[in-house]
PDB file of C-alpha atoms and ligand atoms in Angstrom:
ATOM      1  CA  MET A   1       0.041   0.013  -0.014  1.00 53.00           C
ATOM      2  CA  LYS A   2       2.845   2.341   0.872  1.00 56.00           C
ATOM      3  CA  LYS A   3       4.491   1.600  -2.458  1.00 58.00           C
ATOM      4  CA  ILE A   4       1.295   2.429  -4.358  1.00 56.00           C
ATOM      5  CA  LEU A   5       0.995   5.700  -2.515  1.00 55.00           C
ATOM      6  CA  TYR A   6       4.603   6.523  -3.266  1.00 55.00           C
ATOM      7  CA  LEU A   7       4.262   5.708  -6.987  1.00 53.00           C
ATOM      8  CA  THR A   8       1.108   7.774  -7.169  1.00 52.00           C
ATOM      9  CA  THR A   9       2.930  10.711  -5.580  1.00 51.00           C
ATOM     10  CA  VAL A  10       5.854  10.424  -7.925  1.00 48.00           C
ATOM     11  CA  PHE A  11       3.537  10.164 -10.923  1.00 50.00           C
ATOM     12  CA  PHE A  12       1.603  13.308 -10.047  1.00 50.00           C
ATOM     13  CA  ALA A  13       4.782  15.212  -9.129  1.00 52.00           C
ATOM     14  CA  ALA A  14       6.205  14.268 -12.532  1.00 52.00           C
ATOM     15  CA  LEU A  15       3.010  15.338 -14.243  1.00 50.00           C
ATOM     16  CA  SER A  16       3.180  18.811 -12.698  1.00 53.00           C
ATOM     17  CA  GLY A  17       6.852  19.019 -13.535  1.00 51.00           C
ATOM     18  CA  GLN A  18       7.939  20.106 -10.082  1.00 50.00           C
ATOM     19  CA  ALA A  19      10.020  17.114  -9.031  1.00 49.00           C
ATOM     20  CA  VAL A  20      11.811  17.018 -12.341  1.00 51.00           C
ATOM     21  CA  ALA A  21      12.486  20.724 -12.935  1.00 53.00           C
ATOM     22  CA  GLN A  22      13.379  21.882  -9.430  1.00 58.00           C
ATOM     23  CA  ASP A  23      17.100  21.163  -9.430  1.00 68.00           C
ATOM     24  CA  ALA A  24      17.815  21.097 -13.177  1.00 78.00           C
ATOM     25  CA  PRO A  25      20.363  23.764 -14.096  1.00 81.00           C
ATOM     26  CA  ILE A  26      18.878  26.762 -15.999  1.00 85.00           C
ATOM     27  CA  PHE A  27      22.037  27.423 -18.006  1.00 90.00           C
ATOM     28  CA  PRO A  28      24.703  24.958 -19.245  1.00 90.00           C
ATOM     29  CA  LYS A  29      27.726  24.644 -16.929  1.00 92.00           C
ATOM     30  CA  GLY A  30      30.160  25.798 -19.620  1.00 92.00           C
ATOM     31  CA  GLU A  31      33.869  25.214 -19.632  1.00 91.00           C
ATOM     32  CA  LYS A  32      35.891  24.093 -16.633  1.00 95.00           C
ATOM     33  CA  ALA A  33      38.163  27.061 -15.809  1.00 94.00           C
ATOM     34  CA  PRO A  34      41.925  26.542 -15.540  1.00 92.00           C
ATOM     35  CA  ASN A  35      43.173  26.858 -11.908  1.00 93.00           C
ATOM     36  CA  VAL A  36      44.768  30.291 -12.313  1.00 94.00           C
ATOM     37  CA  ASN A  37      42.723  32.493  -9.950  1.00 96.00           C
ATOM     38  CA  HIS A  38      40.900  29.860  -7.836  1.00 97.00           C
ATOM     39  CA  VAL A  39      41.319  26.625  -5.877  1.00 97.00           C
ATOM     40  CA  GLY A  40      39.112  23.565  -6.659  1.00 97.00           C
ATOM     41  CA  ASN A  41      36.785  22.886  -9.532  1.00 98.00           C
ATOM     42  CA  VAL A  42      35.048  25.843 -11.170  1.00 98.00           C
ATOM     43  CA  TRP A  43      33.051  26.023 -14.388  1.00 97.00           C
ATOM     44  CA  LEU A  44      32.434  29.307 -16.199  1.00 96.00           C
ATOM     45  CA  HIS A  45      29.872  30.010 -18.896  1.00 96.00           C
ATOM     46  CA  GLU A  46      29.845  33.602 -20.361  1.00 95.00           C
ATOM     47  CA  LEU A  47      26.234  34.255 -21.357  1.00 96.00           C
ATOM     48  CA  SER A  48      26.687  37.771 -22.639  1.00 96.00           C
ATOM     49  CA  GLU A  49      29.944  39.742 -23.335  1.00 95.00           C
ATOM     50  CA  PRO A  50      30.035  43.442 -22.668  1.00 94.00           C
ATOM     51  CA  ASP A  51      29.325  45.575 -25.778  1.00 94.00           C
ATOM     52  CA  SER A  52      28.658  49.220 -26.564  1.00 93.00           C
ATOM     53  CA  THR A  53      25.021  49.034 -25.426  1.00 95.00           C
ATOM     54  CA  PHE A  54      25.229  46.608 -22.535  1.00 95.00           C
ATOM     55  CA  ASN A  55      28.561  47.433 -20.964  1.00 94.00           C
ATOM     56  CA  TYR A  56      28.732  44.533 -18.565  1.00 94.00           C
ATOM     57  CA  GLY A  57      29.500  40.847 -18.754  1.00 95.00           C
ATOM     58  CA  THR A  58      26.977  38.252 -17.621  1.00 97.00           C
ATOM     59  CA  SER A  59      28.213  34.793 -16.640  1.00 97.00           C
ATOM     60  CA  VAL A  60      27.179  31.713 -14.802  1.00 97.00           C
ATOM     61  CA  ALA A  61      29.809  30.216 -12.427  1.00 97.00           C
ATOM     62  CA  THR A  62      29.494  26.751 -10.910  1.00 98.00           C
ATOM     63  CA  PHE A  63      31.720  25.713  -7.917  1.00 98.00           C
ATOM     64  CA  ASP A  64      32.249  22.206  -6.565  1.00 98.00           C
ATOM     65  CA  PRO A  65      32.273  21.982  -2.708  1.00 98.00           C
ATOM     66  CA  GLY A  66      35.508  23.468  -1.432  1.00 98.00           C
ATOM     67  CA  ALA A  67      36.185  25.601  -4.540  1.00 98.00           C
ATOM     68  CA  ARG A  68      36.860  29.325  -4.057  1.00 98.00           C
ATOM     69  CA  LEU A  69      38.271  32.287  -5.902  1.00 98.00           C
ATOM     70  CA  ASN A  70      41.336  34.199  -4.855  1.00 98.00           C
ATOM     71  CA  TRP A  71      40.978  37.659  -3.363  1.00 98.00           C
ATOM     72  CA  HIS A  72      40.083  40.164  -6.071  1.00 98.00           C
ATOM     73  CA  THR A  73      38.417  43.466  -6.961  1.00 98.00           C
ATOM     74  CA  HIS A  74      36.074  44.621  -9.758  1.00 97.00           C
ATOM     75  CA  PRO A  75      36.758  48.235 -10.881  1.00 96.00           C
ATOM     76  CA  GLY A  76      33.059  48.543 -11.856  1.00 96.00           C
ATOM     77  CA  GLY A  77      31.646  46.384  -9.027  1.00 97.00           C
ATOM     78  CA  GLN A  78      29.709  43.162  -9.397  1.00 97.00           C
ATOM     79  CA  ILE A  79      26.301  41.693  -8.581  1.00 98.00           C
ATOM     80  CA  LEU A  80      25.916  38.025  -7.822  1.00 98.00           C
ATOM     81  CA  LEU A  81      22.529  36.221  -8.040  1.00 98.00           C
ATOM     82  CA  ILE A  82      22.726  32.884  -6.295  1.00 98.00           C
ATOM     83  CA  LEU A  83      20.962  30.254  -8.442  1.00 96.00           C
ATOM     84  CA  ALA A  84      21.725  27.065  -6.515  1.00 96.00           C
ATOM     85  CA  GLY A  85      23.516  25.628  -3.559  1.00 97.00           C
ATOM     86  CA  THR A  86      25.257  27.425  -0.650  1.00 98.00           C
ATOM     87  CA  GLY A  87      28.380  29.563  -0.831  1.00 98.00           C
ATOM     88  CA  TYR A  88      30.543  32.143   0.979  1.00 98.00           C
ATOM     89  CA  TYR A  89      31.066  35.785   0.196  1.00 98.00           C
ATOM     90  CA  GLN A  90      33.544  37.906   2.095  1.00 98.00           C
ATOM     91  CA  GLU A  91      34.842  41.483   1.859  1.00 98.00           C
ATOM     92  CA  LYS A  92      38.324  42.118   3.303  1.00 97.00           C
ATOM     93  CA  GLY A  93      38.060  43.130   6.974  1.00 95.00           C
ATOM     94  CA  LYS A  94      34.437  41.982   7.340  1.00 96.00           C
ATOM     95  CA  PRO A  95      32.865  38.677   8.513  1.00 95.00           C
ATOM     96  CA  LYS A  96      32.397  35.919   5.955  1.00 96.00           C
ATOM     97  CA  GLN A  97      28.757  35.588   4.875  1.00 97.00           C
ATOM     98  CA  THR A  98      26.929  32.418   3.911  1.00 98.00           C
ATOM     99  CA  VAL A  99      24.883  32.943   0.715  1.00 98.00           C
ATOM    100  CA  ARG A 100      22.107  30.744  -0.532  1.00 98.00           C
ATOM    101  CA  LYS A 101      19.983  30.126  -3.592  1.00 97.00           C
ATOM    102  CA  GLY A 102      17.697  33.124  -4.166  1.00 97.00           C
ATOM    103  CA  GLU A 103      19.978  35.683  -2.565  1.00 98.00           C
ATOM    104  CA  VAL A 104      21.575  38.728  -4.140  1.00 98.00           C
ATOM    105  CA  VAL A 105      25.049  40.094  -3.357  1.00 98.00           C
ATOM    106  CA  LYS A 106      26.178  43.529  -4.345  1.00 98.00           C
ATOM    107  CA  CYS A 107      29.902  44.180  -4.347  1.00 98.00           C
ATOM    108  CA  ALA A 108      30.874  47.761  -4.703  1.00 97.00           C
ATOM    109  CA  PRO A 109      33.636  48.909  -7.116  1.00 97.00           C
ATOM    110  CA  GLY A 110      37.123  48.369  -5.860  1.00 96.00           C
ATOM    111  CA  VAL A 111      36.169  46.395  -2.724  1.00 98.00           C
ATOM    112  CA  VAL A 112      38.611  43.503  -2.069  1.00 98.00           C
ATOM    113  CA  HIS A 113      36.613  40.269  -1.681  1.00 98.00           C
ATOM    114  CA  TRP A 114      36.279  36.587  -2.557  1.00 98.00           C
ATOM    115  CA  HIS A 115      33.402  34.143  -3.184  1.00 98.00           C
ATOM    116  CA  GLY A 116      33.050  30.400  -3.554  1.00 98.00           C
ATOM    117  CA  ALA A 117      31.428  27.238  -2.302  1.00 98.00           C
ATOM    118  CA  THR A 118      31.280  26.053   1.230  1.00 98.00           C
ATOM    119  CA  PRO A 119      33.264  22.897   2.080  1.00 97.00           C
ATOM    120  CA  GLU A 120      30.047  20.809   2.140  1.00 97.00           C
ATOM    121  CA  SER A 121      27.993  22.327  -0.695  1.00 98.00           C
ATOM    122  CA  GLY A 122      28.631  23.575  -4.213  1.00 98.00           C
ATOM    123  CA  VAL A 123      27.213  26.917  -5.331  1.00 98.00           C
ATOM    124  CA  THR A 124      26.099  28.304  -8.723  1.00 97.00           C
ATOM    125  CA  TYR A 125      25.590  32.049  -9.336  1.00 98.00           C
ATOM    126  CA  LEU A 126      24.888  34.423 -12.143  1.00 97.00           C
ATOM    127  CA  SER A 127      27.303  37.352 -12.147  1.00 97.00           C
ATOM    128  CA  THR A 128      26.860  40.775 -13.801  1.00 97.00           C
ATOM    129  CA  THR A 129      30.164  42.676 -13.988  1.00 96.00           C
ATOM    130  CA  PRO A 130      30.371  46.194 -15.428  1.00 95.00           C
ATOM    131  CA  ALA A 131      33.388  46.428 -17.728  1.00 92.00           C
ATOM    132  CA  GLN A 132      33.747  50.195 -18.450  1.00 87.00           C
ATOM    133  CA  ASN A 133      36.321  50.744 -15.704  1.00 90.00           C
ATOM    134  CA  GLY A 134      38.394  47.674 -16.421  1.00 91.00           C
ATOM    135  CA  LYS A 135      38.677  43.958 -15.785  1.00 92.00           C
ATOM    136  CA  THR A 136      38.800  41.978 -12.568  1.00 95.00           C
ATOM    137  CA  ILE A 137      42.055  42.527 -10.627  1.00 97.00           C
ATOM    138  CA  TRP A 138      43.263  39.272  -9.155  1.00 97.00           C
ATOM    139  CA  MET A 139      45.203  39.038  -5.852  1.00 98.00           C
ATOM    140  CA  GLU A 140      46.597  36.394  -3.504  1.00 97.00           C
ATOM    141  CA  LYS A 141      45.053  33.021  -2.684  1.00 97.00           C
ATOM    142  CA  LEU A 142      42.978  32.637   0.459  1.00 96.00           C
ATOM    143  CA  THR A 143      44.742  30.895   3.338  1.00 96.00           C
ATOM    144  CA  GLU A 144      43.002  27.806   4.777  1.00 95.00           C
ATOM    145  CA  GLN A 145      42.336  29.886   7.915  1.00 94.00           C
ATOM    146  CA  GLU A 146      40.684  32.671   5.870  1.00 94.00           C
ATOM    147  CA  TYR A 147      38.544  30.049   4.023  1.00 96.00           C
ATOM    148  CA  LEU A 148      37.444  28.019   7.087  1.00 94.00           C
ATOM    149  CA  GLY A 149      37.648  30.742   9.736  1.00 87.00           C
ATOM    150  CA  GLY A 150      35.134  33.398  10.633  1.00 65.00           C
ATOM    151  CA  LYS A 151      36.825  36.808  10.279  1.00 46.00           C
ATOM    152  CA  LYS A 152      39.787  38.496   8.754  1.00 41.00           C
TER     153      LYS A 152
HETATM  154 MN1   MN S   1      33.871  38.989  -7.426  1.00 80.25          MN
END
C-alpha cells in the first residue's frame, strides 16, 4: 500500500513538472576554468559579453564543494545572483557571509573580496560585472584559515 501511495505521488509530481524541474540547471555549466585564480573545480559560462550598449559581462559560475576564488576586486563592481547551492562571500576586513539560492550580493567597485562554495556544498551564481572601468584585478590566494575561519 505504501508503495502504491509513493508511486502515485511520484506520478503526479512528474505530471506537474515540479520534481523534475526543481534542481535542473537553467544554463549549461560551460567550460571548466583553468586553476589560475581559484582553488578547486570551477566552471564558467559567459552568457553575454560586454558591448557598446550593454557594458557589462553576464556569466554563470558553478563551484564544486570547497572551490573558491582568490581575493580580487572589480573596478566597476559586481552583482551575484545565487541560483543554486550554498556559498561564501567575504569582503576584506568583514565577517564571511553564507549565501544561498535566491539571494543577491552587491559588491561595490574596488572592494577586495572573494566568493566560492562552502566545504560541504557547491554553489552556482549568475554574475553581472560592469566592464567600463576595467577587468577583474586578481590578488593572493585565500589561506585555509581565511577560508574556514570566521573573520579576517
Ligand atoms: Mn567577485
